[in-house]
Coordinates of C-alpha atoms in Angstrom, one line a residue:
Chain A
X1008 CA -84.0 -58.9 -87.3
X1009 CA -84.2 -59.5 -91.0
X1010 CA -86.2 -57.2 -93.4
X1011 CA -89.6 -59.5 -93.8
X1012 CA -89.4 -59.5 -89.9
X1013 CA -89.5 -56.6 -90.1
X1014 CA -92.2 -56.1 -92.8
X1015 CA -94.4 -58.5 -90.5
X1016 CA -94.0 -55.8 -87.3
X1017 CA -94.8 -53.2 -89.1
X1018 CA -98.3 -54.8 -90.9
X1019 CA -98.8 -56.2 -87.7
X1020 CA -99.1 -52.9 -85.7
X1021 CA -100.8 -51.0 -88.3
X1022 CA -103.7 -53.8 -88.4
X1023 CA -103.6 -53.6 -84.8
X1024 CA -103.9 -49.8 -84.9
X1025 CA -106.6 -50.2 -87.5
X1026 CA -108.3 -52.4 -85.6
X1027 CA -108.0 -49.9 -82.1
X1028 CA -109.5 -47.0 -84.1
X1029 CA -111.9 -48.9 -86.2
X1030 CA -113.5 -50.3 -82.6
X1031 CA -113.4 -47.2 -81.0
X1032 CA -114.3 -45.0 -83.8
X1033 CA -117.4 -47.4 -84.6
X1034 CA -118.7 -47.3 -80.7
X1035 CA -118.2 -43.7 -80.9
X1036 CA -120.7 -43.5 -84.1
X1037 CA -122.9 -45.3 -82.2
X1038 CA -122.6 -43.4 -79.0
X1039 CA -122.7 -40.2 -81.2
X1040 CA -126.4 -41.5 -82.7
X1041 CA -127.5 -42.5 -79.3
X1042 CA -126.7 -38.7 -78.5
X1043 CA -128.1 -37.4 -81.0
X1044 CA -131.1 -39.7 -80.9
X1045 CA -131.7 -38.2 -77.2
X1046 CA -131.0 -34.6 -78.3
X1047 CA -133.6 -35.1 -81.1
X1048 CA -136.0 -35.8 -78.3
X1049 CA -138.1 -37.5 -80.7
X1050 CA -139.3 -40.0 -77.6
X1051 CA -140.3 -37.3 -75.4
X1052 CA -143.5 -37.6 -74.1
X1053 CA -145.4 -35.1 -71.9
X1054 CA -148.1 -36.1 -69.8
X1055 CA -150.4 -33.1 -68.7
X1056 CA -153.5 -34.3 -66.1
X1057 CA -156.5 -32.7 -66.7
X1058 CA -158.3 -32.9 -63.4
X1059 CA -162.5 -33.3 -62.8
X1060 CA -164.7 -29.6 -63.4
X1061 CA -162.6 -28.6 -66.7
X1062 CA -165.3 -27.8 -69.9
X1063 CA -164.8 -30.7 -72.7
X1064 CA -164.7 -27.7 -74.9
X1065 CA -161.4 -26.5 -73.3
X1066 CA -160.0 -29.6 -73.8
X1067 CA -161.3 -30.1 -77.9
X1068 CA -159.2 -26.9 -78.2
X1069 CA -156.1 -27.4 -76.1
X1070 CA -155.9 -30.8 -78.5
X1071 CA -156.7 -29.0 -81.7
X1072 CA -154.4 -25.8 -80.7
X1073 CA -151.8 -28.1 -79.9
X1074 CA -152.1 -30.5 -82.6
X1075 CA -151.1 -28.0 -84.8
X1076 CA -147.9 -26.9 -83.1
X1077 CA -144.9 -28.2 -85.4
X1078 CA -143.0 -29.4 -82.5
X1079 CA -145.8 -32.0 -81.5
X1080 CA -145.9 -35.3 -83.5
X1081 CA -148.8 -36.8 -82.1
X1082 CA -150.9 -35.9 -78.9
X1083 CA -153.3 -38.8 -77.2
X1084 CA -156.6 -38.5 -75.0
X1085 CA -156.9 -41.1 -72.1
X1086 CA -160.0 -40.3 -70.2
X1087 CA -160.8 -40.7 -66.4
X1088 CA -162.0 -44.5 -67.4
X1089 CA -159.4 -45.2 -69.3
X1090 CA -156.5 -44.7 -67.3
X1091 CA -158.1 -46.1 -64.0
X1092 CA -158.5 -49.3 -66.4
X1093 CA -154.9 -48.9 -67.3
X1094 CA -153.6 -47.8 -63.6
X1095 CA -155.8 -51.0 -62.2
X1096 CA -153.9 -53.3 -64.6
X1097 CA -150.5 -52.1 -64.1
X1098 CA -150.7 -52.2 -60.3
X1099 CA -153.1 -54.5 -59.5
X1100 CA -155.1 -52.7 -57.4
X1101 CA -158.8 -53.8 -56.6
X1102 CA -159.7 -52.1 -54.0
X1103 CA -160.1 -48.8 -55.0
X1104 CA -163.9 -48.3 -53.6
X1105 CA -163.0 -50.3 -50.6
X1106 CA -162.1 -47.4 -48.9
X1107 CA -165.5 -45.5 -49.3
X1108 CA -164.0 -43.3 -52.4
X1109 CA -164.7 -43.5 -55.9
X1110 CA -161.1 -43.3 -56.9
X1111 CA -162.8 -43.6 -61.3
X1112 CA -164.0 -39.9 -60.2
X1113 CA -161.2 -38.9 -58.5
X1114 CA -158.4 -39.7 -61.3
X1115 CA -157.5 -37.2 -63.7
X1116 CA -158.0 -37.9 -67.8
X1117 CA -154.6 -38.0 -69.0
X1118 CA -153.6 -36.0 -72.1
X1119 CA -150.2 -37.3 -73.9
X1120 CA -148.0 -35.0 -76.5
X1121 CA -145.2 -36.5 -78.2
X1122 CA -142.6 -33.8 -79.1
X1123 CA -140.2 -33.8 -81.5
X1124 CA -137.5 -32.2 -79.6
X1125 CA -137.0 -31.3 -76.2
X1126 CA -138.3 -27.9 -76.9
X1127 CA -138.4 -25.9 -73.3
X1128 CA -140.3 -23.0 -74.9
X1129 CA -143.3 -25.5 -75.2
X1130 CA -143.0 -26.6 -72.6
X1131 CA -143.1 -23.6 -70.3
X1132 CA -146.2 -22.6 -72.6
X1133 CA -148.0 -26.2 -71.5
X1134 CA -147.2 -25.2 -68.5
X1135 CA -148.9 -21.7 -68.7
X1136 CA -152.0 -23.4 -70.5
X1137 CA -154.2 -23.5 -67.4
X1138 CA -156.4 -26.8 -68.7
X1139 CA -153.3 -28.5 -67.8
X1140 CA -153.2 -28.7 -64.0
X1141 CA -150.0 -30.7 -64.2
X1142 CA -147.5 -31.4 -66.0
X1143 CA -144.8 -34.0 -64.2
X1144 CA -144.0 -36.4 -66.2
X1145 CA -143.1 -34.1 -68.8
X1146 CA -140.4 -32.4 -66.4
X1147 CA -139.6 -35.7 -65.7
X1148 CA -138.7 -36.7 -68.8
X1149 CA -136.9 -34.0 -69.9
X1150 CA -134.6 -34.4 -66.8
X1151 CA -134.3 -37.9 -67.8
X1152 CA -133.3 -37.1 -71.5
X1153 CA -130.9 -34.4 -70.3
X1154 CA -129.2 -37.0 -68.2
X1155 CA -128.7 -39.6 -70.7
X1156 CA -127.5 -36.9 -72.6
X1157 CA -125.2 -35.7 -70.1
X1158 CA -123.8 -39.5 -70.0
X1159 CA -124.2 -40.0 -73.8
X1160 CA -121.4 -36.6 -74.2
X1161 CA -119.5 -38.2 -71.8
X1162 CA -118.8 -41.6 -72.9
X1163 CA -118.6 -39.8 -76.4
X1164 CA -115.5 -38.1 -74.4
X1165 CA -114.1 -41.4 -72.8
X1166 CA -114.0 -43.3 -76.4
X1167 CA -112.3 -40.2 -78.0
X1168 CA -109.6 -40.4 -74.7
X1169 CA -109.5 -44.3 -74.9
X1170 CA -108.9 -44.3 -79.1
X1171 CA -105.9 -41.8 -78.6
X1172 CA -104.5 -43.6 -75.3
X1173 CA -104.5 -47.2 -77.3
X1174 CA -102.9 -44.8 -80.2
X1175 CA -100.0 -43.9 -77.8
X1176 CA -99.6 -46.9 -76.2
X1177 CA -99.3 -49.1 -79.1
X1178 CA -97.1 -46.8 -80.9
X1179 CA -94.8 -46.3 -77.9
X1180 CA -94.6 -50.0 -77.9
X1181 CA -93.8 -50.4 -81.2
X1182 CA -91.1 -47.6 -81.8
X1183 CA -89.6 -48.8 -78.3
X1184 CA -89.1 -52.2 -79.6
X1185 CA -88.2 -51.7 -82.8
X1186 CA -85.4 -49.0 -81.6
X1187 CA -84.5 -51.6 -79.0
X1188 CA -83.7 -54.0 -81.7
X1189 CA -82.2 -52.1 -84.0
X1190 CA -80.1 -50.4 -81.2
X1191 CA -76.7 -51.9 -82.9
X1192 CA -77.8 -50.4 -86.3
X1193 CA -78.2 -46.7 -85.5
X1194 CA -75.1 -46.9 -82.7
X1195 CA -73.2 -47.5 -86.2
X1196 CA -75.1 -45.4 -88.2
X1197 CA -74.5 -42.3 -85.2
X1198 CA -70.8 -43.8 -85.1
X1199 CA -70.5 -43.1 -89.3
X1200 CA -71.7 -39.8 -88.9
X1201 CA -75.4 -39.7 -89.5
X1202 CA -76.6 -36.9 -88.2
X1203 CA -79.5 -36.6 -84.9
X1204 CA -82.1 -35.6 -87.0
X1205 CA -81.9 -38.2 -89.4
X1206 CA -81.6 -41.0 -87.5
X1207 CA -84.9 -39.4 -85.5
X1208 CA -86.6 -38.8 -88.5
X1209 CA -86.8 -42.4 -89.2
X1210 CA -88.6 -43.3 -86.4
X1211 CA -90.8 -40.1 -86.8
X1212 CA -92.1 -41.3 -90.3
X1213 CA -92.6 -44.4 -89.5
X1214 CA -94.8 -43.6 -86.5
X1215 CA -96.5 -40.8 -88.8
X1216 CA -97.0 -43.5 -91.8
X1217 CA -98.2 -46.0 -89.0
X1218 CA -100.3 -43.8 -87.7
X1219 CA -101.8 -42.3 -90.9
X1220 CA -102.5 -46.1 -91.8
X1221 CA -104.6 -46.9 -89.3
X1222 CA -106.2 -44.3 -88.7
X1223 CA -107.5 -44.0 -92.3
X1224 CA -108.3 -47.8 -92.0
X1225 CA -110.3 -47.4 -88.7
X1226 CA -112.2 -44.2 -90.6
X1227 CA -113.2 -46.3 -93.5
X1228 CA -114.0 -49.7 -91.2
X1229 CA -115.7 -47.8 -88.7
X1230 CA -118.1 -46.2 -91.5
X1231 CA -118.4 -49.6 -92.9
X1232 CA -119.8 -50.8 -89.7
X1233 CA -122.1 -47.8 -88.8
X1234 CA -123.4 -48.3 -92.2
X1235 CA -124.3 -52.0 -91.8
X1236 CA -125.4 -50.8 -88.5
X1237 CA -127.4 -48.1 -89.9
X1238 CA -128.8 -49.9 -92.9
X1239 CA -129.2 -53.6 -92.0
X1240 CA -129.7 -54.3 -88.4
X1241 CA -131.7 -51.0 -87.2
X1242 CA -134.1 -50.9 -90.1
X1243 CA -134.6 -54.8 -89.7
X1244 CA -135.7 -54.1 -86.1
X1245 CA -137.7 -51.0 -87.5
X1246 CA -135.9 -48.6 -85.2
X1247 CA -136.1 -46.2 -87.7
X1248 CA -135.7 -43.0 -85.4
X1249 CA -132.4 -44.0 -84.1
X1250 CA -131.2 -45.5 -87.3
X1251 CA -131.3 -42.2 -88.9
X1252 CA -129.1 -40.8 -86.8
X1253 CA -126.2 -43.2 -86.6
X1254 CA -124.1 -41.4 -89.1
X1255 CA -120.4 -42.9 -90.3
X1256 CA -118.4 -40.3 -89.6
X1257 CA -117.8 -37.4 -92.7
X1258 CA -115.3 -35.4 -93.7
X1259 CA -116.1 -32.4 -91.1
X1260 CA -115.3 -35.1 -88.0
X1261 CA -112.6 -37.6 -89.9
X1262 CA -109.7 -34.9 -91.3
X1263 CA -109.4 -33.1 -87.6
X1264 CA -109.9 -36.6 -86.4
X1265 CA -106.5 -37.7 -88.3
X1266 CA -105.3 -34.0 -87.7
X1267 CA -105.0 -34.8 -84.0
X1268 CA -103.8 -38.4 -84.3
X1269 CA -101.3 -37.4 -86.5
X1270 CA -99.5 -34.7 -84.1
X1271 CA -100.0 -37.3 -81.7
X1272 CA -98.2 -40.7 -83.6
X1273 CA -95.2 -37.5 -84.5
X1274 CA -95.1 -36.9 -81.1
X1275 CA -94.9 -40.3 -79.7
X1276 CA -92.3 -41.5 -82.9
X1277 CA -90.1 -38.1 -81.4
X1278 CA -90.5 -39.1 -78.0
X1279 CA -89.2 -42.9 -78.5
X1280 CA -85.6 -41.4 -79.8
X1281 CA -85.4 -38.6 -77.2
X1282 CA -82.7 -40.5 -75.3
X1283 CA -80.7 -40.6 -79.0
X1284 CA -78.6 -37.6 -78.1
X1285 CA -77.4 -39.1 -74.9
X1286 CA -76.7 -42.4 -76.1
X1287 CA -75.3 -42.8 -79.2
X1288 CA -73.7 -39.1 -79.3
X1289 CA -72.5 -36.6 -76.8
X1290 CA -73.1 -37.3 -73.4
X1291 CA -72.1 -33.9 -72.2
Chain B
X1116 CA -53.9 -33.1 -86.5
X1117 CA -54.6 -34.6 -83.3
X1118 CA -53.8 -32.8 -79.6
X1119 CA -54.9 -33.6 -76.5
X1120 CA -53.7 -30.9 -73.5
X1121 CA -54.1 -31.7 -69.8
X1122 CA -57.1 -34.2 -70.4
X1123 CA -58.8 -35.1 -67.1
X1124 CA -62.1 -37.0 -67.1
X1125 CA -63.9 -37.9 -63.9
X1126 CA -66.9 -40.0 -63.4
X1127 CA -69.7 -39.1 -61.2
X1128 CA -68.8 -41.7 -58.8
X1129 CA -65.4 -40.1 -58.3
X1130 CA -63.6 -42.3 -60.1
X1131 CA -60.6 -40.6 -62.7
X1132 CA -60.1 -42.4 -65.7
X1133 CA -57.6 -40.3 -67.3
X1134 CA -55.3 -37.6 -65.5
X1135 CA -53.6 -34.9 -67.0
X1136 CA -53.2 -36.7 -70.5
X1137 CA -51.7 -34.8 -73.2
X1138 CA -50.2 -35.8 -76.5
X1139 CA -50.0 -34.8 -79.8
X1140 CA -50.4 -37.1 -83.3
X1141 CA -49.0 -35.9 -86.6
X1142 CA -51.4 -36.4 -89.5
X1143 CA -50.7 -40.1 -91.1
X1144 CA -48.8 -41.2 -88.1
X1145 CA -49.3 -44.7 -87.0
X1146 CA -49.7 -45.3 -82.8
X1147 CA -49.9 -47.9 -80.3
X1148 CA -52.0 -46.7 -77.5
X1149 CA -51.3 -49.5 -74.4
X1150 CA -51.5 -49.8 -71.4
X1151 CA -53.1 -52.6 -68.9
X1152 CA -57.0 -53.5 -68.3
X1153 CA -58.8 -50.2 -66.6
X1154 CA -55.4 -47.7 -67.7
X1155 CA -57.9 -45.7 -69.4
X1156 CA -57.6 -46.7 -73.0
X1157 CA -61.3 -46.8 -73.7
X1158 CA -62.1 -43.8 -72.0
X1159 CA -59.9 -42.1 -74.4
X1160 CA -61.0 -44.0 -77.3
X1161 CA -64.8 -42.4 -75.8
X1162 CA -63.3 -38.9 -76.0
X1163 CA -61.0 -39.2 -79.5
X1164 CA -64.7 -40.5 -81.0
X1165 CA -66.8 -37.6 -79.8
X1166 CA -69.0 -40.5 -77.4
X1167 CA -67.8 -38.5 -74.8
X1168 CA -66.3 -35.1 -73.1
X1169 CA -63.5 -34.9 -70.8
X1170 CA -64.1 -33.2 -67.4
X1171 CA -61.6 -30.4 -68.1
X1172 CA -58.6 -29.6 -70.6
X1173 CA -58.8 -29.6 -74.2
X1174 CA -59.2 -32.2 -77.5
X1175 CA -58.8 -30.7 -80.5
X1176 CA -58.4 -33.1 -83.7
X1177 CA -57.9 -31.6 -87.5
X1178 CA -59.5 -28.2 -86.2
X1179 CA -62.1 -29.6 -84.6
X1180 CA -62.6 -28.1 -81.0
X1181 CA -64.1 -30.8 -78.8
X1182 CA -65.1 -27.9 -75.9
X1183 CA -67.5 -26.2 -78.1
X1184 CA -68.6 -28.8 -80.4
X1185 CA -71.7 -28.9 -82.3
X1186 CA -74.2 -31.8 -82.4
X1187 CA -73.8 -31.1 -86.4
X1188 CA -70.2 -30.8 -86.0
X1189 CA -69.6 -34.5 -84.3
X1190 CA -72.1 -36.1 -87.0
X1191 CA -69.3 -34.6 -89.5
X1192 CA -66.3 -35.3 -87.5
X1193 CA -67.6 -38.8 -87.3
X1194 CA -67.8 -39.2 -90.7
X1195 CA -64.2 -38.3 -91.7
X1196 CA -63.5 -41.6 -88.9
X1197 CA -63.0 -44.9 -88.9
X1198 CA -63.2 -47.3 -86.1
X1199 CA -62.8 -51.1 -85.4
X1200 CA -64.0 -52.8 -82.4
X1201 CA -62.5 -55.9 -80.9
X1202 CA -66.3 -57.3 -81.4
X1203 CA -66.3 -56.5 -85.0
X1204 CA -69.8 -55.0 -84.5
X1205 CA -71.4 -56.5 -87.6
X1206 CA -75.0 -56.1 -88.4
X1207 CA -75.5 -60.0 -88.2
X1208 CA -78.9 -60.2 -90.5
X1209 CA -76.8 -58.4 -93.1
X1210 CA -74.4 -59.4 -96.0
X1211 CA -70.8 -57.9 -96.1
X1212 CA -72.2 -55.5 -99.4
X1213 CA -74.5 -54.2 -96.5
X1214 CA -72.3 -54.2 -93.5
X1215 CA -69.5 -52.6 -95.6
X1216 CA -71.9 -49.8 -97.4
X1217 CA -73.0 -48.3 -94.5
X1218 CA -70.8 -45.7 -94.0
X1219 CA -71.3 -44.5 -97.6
X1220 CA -75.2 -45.2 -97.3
X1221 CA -74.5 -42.4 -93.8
X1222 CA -73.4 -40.0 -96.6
X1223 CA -75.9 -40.8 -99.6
X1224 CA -74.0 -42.2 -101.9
X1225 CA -75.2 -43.3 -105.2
X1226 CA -75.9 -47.3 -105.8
X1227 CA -73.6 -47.7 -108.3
X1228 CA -70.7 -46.3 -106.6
X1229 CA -71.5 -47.9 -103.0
X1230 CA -71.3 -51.2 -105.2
X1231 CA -68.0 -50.3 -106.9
X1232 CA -66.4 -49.0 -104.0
X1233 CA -67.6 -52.4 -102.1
X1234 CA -66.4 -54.6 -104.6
X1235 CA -63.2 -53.1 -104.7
X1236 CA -62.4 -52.7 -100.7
X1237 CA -63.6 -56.1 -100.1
X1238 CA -61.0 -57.4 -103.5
X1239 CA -58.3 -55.4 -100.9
X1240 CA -59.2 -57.2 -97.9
X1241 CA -59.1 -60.2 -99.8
X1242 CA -63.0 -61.2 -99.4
X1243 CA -63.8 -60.9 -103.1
X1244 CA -66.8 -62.3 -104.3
X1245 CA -68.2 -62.4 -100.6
X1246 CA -70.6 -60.0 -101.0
X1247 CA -73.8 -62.0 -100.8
X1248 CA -72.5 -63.6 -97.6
X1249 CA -74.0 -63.0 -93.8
X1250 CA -71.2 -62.9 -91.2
X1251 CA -71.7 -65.5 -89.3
X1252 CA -70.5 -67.7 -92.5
X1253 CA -67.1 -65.8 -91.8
X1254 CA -64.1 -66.9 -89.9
X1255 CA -63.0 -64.5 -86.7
X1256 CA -60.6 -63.1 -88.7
X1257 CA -62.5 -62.5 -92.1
X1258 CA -65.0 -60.9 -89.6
X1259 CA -62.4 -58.2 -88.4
X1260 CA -61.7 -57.7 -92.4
X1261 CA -65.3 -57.2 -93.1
X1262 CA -65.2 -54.7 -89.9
X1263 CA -62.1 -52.8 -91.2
X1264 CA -63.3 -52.7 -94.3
X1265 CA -66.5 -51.0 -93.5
X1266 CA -63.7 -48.7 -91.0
X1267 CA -61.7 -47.5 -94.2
X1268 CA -63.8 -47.7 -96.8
X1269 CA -64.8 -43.5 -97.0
X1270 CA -61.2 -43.1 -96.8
X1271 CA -60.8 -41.8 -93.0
X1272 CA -58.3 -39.2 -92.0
X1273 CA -57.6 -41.0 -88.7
X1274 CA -58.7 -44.6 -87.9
X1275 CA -59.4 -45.9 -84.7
X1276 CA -58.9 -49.5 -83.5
X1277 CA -59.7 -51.0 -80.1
X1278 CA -58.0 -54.4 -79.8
X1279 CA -59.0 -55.3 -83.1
X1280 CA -56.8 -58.7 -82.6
X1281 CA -57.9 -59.2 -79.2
X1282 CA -59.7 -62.6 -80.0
X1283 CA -57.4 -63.8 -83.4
X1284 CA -54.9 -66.1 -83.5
X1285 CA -51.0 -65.0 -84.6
X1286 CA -51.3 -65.0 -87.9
X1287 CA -54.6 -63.3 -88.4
X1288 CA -53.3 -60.9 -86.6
X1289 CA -50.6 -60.2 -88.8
X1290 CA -52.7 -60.1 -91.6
X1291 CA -54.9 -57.4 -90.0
X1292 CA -51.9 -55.2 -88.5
X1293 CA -50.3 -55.1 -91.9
X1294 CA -53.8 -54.1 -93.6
X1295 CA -54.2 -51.8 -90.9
X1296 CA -50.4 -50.4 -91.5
X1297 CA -51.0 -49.9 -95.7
X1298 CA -53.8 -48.1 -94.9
X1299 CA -51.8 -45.2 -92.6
X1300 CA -49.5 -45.0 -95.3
X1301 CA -52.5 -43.4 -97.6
X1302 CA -52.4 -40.4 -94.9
X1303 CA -54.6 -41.8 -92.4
X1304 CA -53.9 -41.0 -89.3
X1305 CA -53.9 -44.6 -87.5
X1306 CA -54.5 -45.4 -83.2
X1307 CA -54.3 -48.3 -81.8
X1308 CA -55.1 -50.0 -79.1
X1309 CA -53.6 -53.1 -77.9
X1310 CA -51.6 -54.7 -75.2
X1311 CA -50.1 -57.3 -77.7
X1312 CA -46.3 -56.5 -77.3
X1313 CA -45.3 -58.8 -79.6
X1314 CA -47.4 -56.7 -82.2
X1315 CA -45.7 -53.1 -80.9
X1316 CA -42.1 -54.6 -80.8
X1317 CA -42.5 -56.4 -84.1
X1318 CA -44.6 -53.2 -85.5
X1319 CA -41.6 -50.4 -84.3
X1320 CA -44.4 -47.4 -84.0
X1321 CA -44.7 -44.8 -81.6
X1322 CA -46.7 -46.3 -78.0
X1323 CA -48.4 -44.1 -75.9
X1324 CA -48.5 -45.9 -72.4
X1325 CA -51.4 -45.1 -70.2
X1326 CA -51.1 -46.3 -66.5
X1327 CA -53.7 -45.6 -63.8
X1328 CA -55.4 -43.0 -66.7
X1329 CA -51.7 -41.5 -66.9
X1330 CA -49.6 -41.2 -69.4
X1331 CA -46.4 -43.2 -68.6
X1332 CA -44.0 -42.8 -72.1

């Protein structure tokens, strides 16, 4: 193998490395923004029922009380009418008073508060609020948001163990070939007295150097790409909420980020010439 | 400068590839080690280079204990050697300034004299101004120059050859074997090995013959 073949291999895995971490390091912005989109809880929505017999004065000041409250963005009145309207529409139900009941008087007016976080102080204090005789939806979609959460975390974990396991594996590949081919070279370099350590080192700096390339690529691509994301495409669709929080990744996550991929590409580079000792020096 | 005492190396599967071996070299002596296919020769070639360790008894070669040796110890050894393969064992993708430097590139020497010292070893094995060229533009013979070249070039106190003829024709032969013999008269310490007997009796050196891993005279 001839130095510009060499070259080649070399570009050739640090592109591919690149590209590895700049894929996984992009969906993990994403996943990240999604997460902390959820966490934000700036979709939460908490339905309380206000049932038949309550004054309208109770509610005016539940609404105004509320209102107030710097958690809650926006809070909505549906009354009795208006969600029996709404309920007959989505379900297509016309046959409400066939039965002999006025289901208009039965169904509750339906009071909506849209939270900014998922705040479960307020909500236990909605809950207390006796005007609201129920408030399920609300638990409902705070279970729901915990669990996309839940998943969110998770698949933030997965990318992190899938960026470092492509890491390892095309490293491994790479130091394994390239020691494969240039097997003859260090047998004569071990056989002219070059000593273990520098014949290890090699490999170790070139997996470090390989490493610190793409990694550093991936960073700066991946930011790249959350920007566009960020700027371009969820502003166009005016998702405004969730573009704010799909962040490139800073300094705080990127240097421990390149910390840990380091030790791991030195690792992997020592691994590759463990056998060394045994074959091209003592085998005691 | 080089003693071996009651050398016995067994392989796992049982097999003993040298039994009860011991010798002694003088520093700058030149040696024939022969012997027939499977006598052991490249076993002990394995031990004399540090590739390997005998089973029991003791190598010990210009103060160098092989029983206790040190990783850092056989790197150094190893540099004070030179050795010469039957195959040559040229870096193929490389010129001869490359193939030949590589022992002094091992020990960091400066450009200037790897390129001096080149020039002039390659002007003794009679390859001047081949440089620039890649081996495989090289006769057999100019290949085993290029390879002993590379062998001598750090000025080795004992050089190691296994069948370094084995594929040339008469006369290249000759021309190696006497290169070989004006470098032992420098005070290297020369071995090797080859079943040529017209090279031993025309040669008149001392032979070691090994025989079933034994030493027979």
């Amino acid at each position: 193998m001839n130095q510009k073949q060499k070259y080649f291999i070399h570009i050739l895995a640090s592109a591919f490395i690149t590209f590895i971490m700049c894929f996984f390091m992009s969906s993990w912005s994403v996943i990240s923004g999604f997460q902390a989109f959820f966490e934000s809880g700036q979709n939460v929505e908490l339905t309380a029922f206000v049932y038949e017999g309550v004054p309208e004065e109770k509610i005016q000041n539940f609404i105004n009380t509320y209102r107030k409250h710097p958690e809650v963005i926006a809070i909505s009145r549906q009354t009795a009418e208006e969600s029996f309207k709404a309920l007959k529409a989505e379900l297509k139900i016309f046959d409400f008073q066939m039965k002999g009941v006025d289901m208009e008087q039965v169904l509750p007016q339906i009071i909506t508060l849209k939270l900014r976080h998922l705040d479960t102080r307020l909500i236990n204090e909605l809950k207390l609020n006796r005007i609201v005789d129920e408030l399920l939806d609300g638990r409902h979609w705070l279970q729901k948001n915990e669990s996309i959460i839940q998943v969110l975390k998770g698949a933030s974990i997965l990318m992190a163990i899938l960026c470092l396991s492509s890491l390892v594996l095309s490293l491994t590949l790479l130091i394994k070939t390239q020691v494969q081919i240039e097997k003859d070279e260090i047998s004569l370099r071990a056989m002219h007295g070059e000593s273990l350590w520098s014949l290890k080192k090699s490999y170790v700096i070139k997996s470090l150097g390989i490493t610190l390339f793409g990694t550093c690529m991936g960073i700066i691509l991946s930011s790249t790409a959350a920007s566009i994301l960020q700027t371009k495409v969820l502003t166009q669709f005016q998702i405004q909420n969730l573009a704010e929080q799909i962040k490139p990744l800073g300094p705080e996550q990127a240097f421990p980020f390149i910390a840990v991929c380091l030790l791991v590409g030195g690792i992997v580079g020592y691994m590759q010439t463990a056998r060394f000792e045994k074959d091209f020096y003592l085998q005691r | 400068m080089i003693q071996l005492k009651h050398v016995y190396k067994t392989y796992a599967q049982g097999t003993h590839a040298l039994k009860n071996v011991s010798f002694e070299i003088e520093r700058g002596e030149f040696i024939f080690l022969s012997g027939p296919s499977g006598a052991g020769k490249t076993t002990l070639f394995k031990l004399l280079t540090t590739y390997d360790m005998p089973s029991s008894g003791h190598i010990n070669v210009n103060g160098y204990n092989f029983s206790g040796i040190t990783l850092n110890q056989v790197a150094e050894f190893r540099r004070k050697m030179g050795i010469v393969f039957q195959d040559f064992k040229l870096l193929k993708d490389r010129n001869l300034l490359e193939n030949i430097a590589l022992p002094l590139r091992v020990r960091k020497e400066k450009e200037n004299y790897i390129k001096m010292k080149v020039e002039e070893i390659l002007e003794r094995v009679g390859l001047a101004g081949k440089a620039d060229y890649l081996p495989d533009m090289l006769s057999g013979g100019e290949q085993q120059r290029v390879a002993l070249a590379r062998a001598v070039i750090n000025n080795p106190m004992i050089l190691i050859a296994d069948e370094p003829t084995g594929n040339l024709d008469t006369e290249t032969t000759d021309v190696i074997f006497d290169l070989i013999e004006s470098l032992s008269t420098k005070g290297t310490t020369v071995i090797v090995a080859t079943h040529d007997k017209r090279v031993i009796a025309e040669r008149n050196k001392r032979v070691i013959l090994l025989k079933d891993g034994e030493v027979t005279a």
